[in-house]
Amino acid sequence: MEGDAASPNISGESKAGYILSNVAEVVERILTFVPTKNLLRIASVCRLWRNCARRVLRTQQRLTWLSASGSSMYQEHVLLRTMAEDLEKVYLLPQTALLMVDGENFSWPFSYRQKKARKFENEVASDPVEKLRHLLPSTCDVVGVVASGIVVTPSGSPSSPPEEHEVGEAGFSLLFPAMDGVTIRPFHFCKKSLTESAMEEAGLINNPDLKVVLMFDYETWKAGGGRFLNKLLEPLSQNNVLIIGGQVERAFSNNTSCCSPGSFGAVGLTFSGSKIQGASVLVDQDVSSPKAAEATIQRLKAANIPERNTMGFMFACVGRGHNSYNNQSNVEASAFRKIFSNIPLLGFFGNGEIGCDRIVKENYTLSETDADGLQHSFTTVMSLVHFG
C-alpha cells in the first residue's frame, strides 16, 4: 500500500522534472518572478535555463531606483547598506547607474591623513566609491555626485510622496537596464580631457538622435571654470536637446583618472533615441508660495509625456527649499506629486542649476536659449524624462 500510495507522487515529480527540463515556455514564465541576481545564478543550471534566462533579461527594460534616508547605524552611508541589501531584489541587469548622495556621511575623497590611517584596511571596505562600484556589475557604467541635499522617492512605489532632504543622510541609485531604441552614454570631463572628439564619443555633438543630457559640474567657480562650462553647454543650447542638472560638491565615475584633485570638471549622461521624450520648467527665484510653485510645475503637463517608464528630476538651489516658502519644507516635491501622481521624483540641492523651460518630443523642440540662459541660481529645475 505504501508503494502504491507513493507512486502518484513519484509520477508527479517526474512530470514536473520533465517540464522544467524541456518546456521552455513554462521555465521562462517561472523565471519572470525571479530577481535578476538569482536569475543569473539559475542560468548556469542547464542550456535551456540559460536561454530562458537570457530571454527574460531582454524583457526587463523598465528602469528602477533604490533610495535611502535617515541616520545609518553603521559607519558607512545609509545608501550603501540599502544597496547591499536591495540589489538582490531588483528585476533588471543595470547597464548604467546614476548615484546621488549627501556629503554628511560620505567621506570621499580621502585626505592624506585618512588614507594613511586606512592603509591596513581593505580598500573596498573603506572607500565608499569603491564599495558602490563593487556592489554593481563590473560592466555597469557608474556616474555619481555628492550634493548638499538630496530629493528621493522611497524605493518600490512611484506614487510614494517624494522627500526633500535639505540636511541629513539621504541618497539614491537610479538603475538603467539595456533598453531597445535607447542609447545611454556616460561622460566625465575636466579641462584637459574636454575635446571635440571626446564630446562626440559621449554623444554630445554630431549626434542627431540626442534627446536629453543630464549634466553635473563641480568646482567651476574656480578660474577658468566658467569658460569650461560654456564650452560644454554652447553646442547643446543650439540643438533640439533637453539639458538639465546643476553644480554639485564632488563627482565620480568609472573614469578614475580624469581629474587631478581640486580641479573643476563635469560628469553626466546622454540619452539618445526616438523613444525618449523630455520636458523641464524653471521655478524662478521669485516663486515663494505653494500655490505659485504648483502653477509653475503644472506647465509640465503641456508636454503630455506618458507616466509609464518616466522619471522626474528636481535640481534645486541650496538656498531654496524651506528658505523660499516661509520655513515650509517639501513644498516643491509635494506640488510635483499632486500633479504627477505616479512618477517618482529624484534630485538634489546644489550650488547652481542648469535648465530652462523646454519640451523635447519626437520631432520638435519648444523653447530655445543660449548657454547663459541655461545657467541659474536660486531656482529649481523640475523635469520629466520618458524612456519609451
Short mmCIF file of C-alpha atoms in Angstrom, two decimals, residues 28-40 42 53 55-66 85-95 156 175-179 309:
data_model
loop_
_atom_site.label_atom_id
_atom_site.label_comp_id
_atom_site.label_asym_id
_atom_site.label_seq_id
_atom_site.Cartn_x
_atom_site.Cartn_y
_atom_site.Cartn_z
CA GLU A 28 10.52 31.24 -18.93
CA ARG A 29 7.25 32.14 -17.22
CA ILE A 30 8.60 30.99 -13.86
CA LEU A 31 11.84 32.91 -14.30
CA THR A 32 9.98 36.21 -14.75
CA PHE A 33 9.28 36.07 -11.00
CA VAL A 34 12.96 35.65 -10.07
CA PRO A 35 15.11 38.70 -9.16
CA THR A 36 17.94 39.30 -11.60
CA LYS A 37 20.85 38.29 -9.35
CA ASN A 38 19.23 34.91 -8.73
CA LEU A 39 18.31 34.67 -12.40
CA LEU A 40 21.99 34.94 -13.35
CA ILE A 42 19.99 29.96 -12.24
CA ALA A 53 17.13 33.50 -18.55
CA ARG A 55 15.18 35.99 -22.97
CA VAL A 56 13.78 37.14 -19.62
CA LEU A 57 16.66 39.59 -19.17
CA ARG A 58 15.90 41.13 -22.56
CA THR A 59 12.34 41.87 -21.42
CA GLN A 60 13.48 43.73 -18.28
CA GLN A 61 13.59 47.20 -19.82
CA ARG A 62 11.99 49.37 -17.15
CA LEU A 63 14.34 51.44 -15.04
CA THR A 64 14.17 51.26 -11.27
CA TRP A 65 15.72 53.02 -8.30
CA LEU A 66 16.87 52.35 -4.76
CA GLU A 85 20.54 44.51 0.69
CA ASP A 86 18.12 45.60 -2.03
CA LEU A 87 20.17 44.95 -5.18
CA GLU A 88 19.36 41.29 -4.51
CA LYS A 89 15.70 42.07 -5.19
CA VAL A 90 15.72 44.13 -8.41
CA TYR A 91 14.36 42.82 -11.69
CA LEU A 92 16.89 44.21 -14.14
CA LEU A 93 20.58 43.98 -15.00
CA PRO A 94 22.00 47.50 -14.57
CA GLN A 95 23.93 48.79 -17.57
CA GLY A 156 9.39 50.41 -4.53
CA LEU A 175 19.44 51.92 -12.39
CA PHE A 176 19.09 51.72 -16.16
CA PRO A 177 18.89 48.37 -17.98
CA ALA A 178 19.63 47.92 -21.67
CA MET A 179 16.58 49.38 -23.43
CA ASN A 309 8.79 54.40 -17.56
#
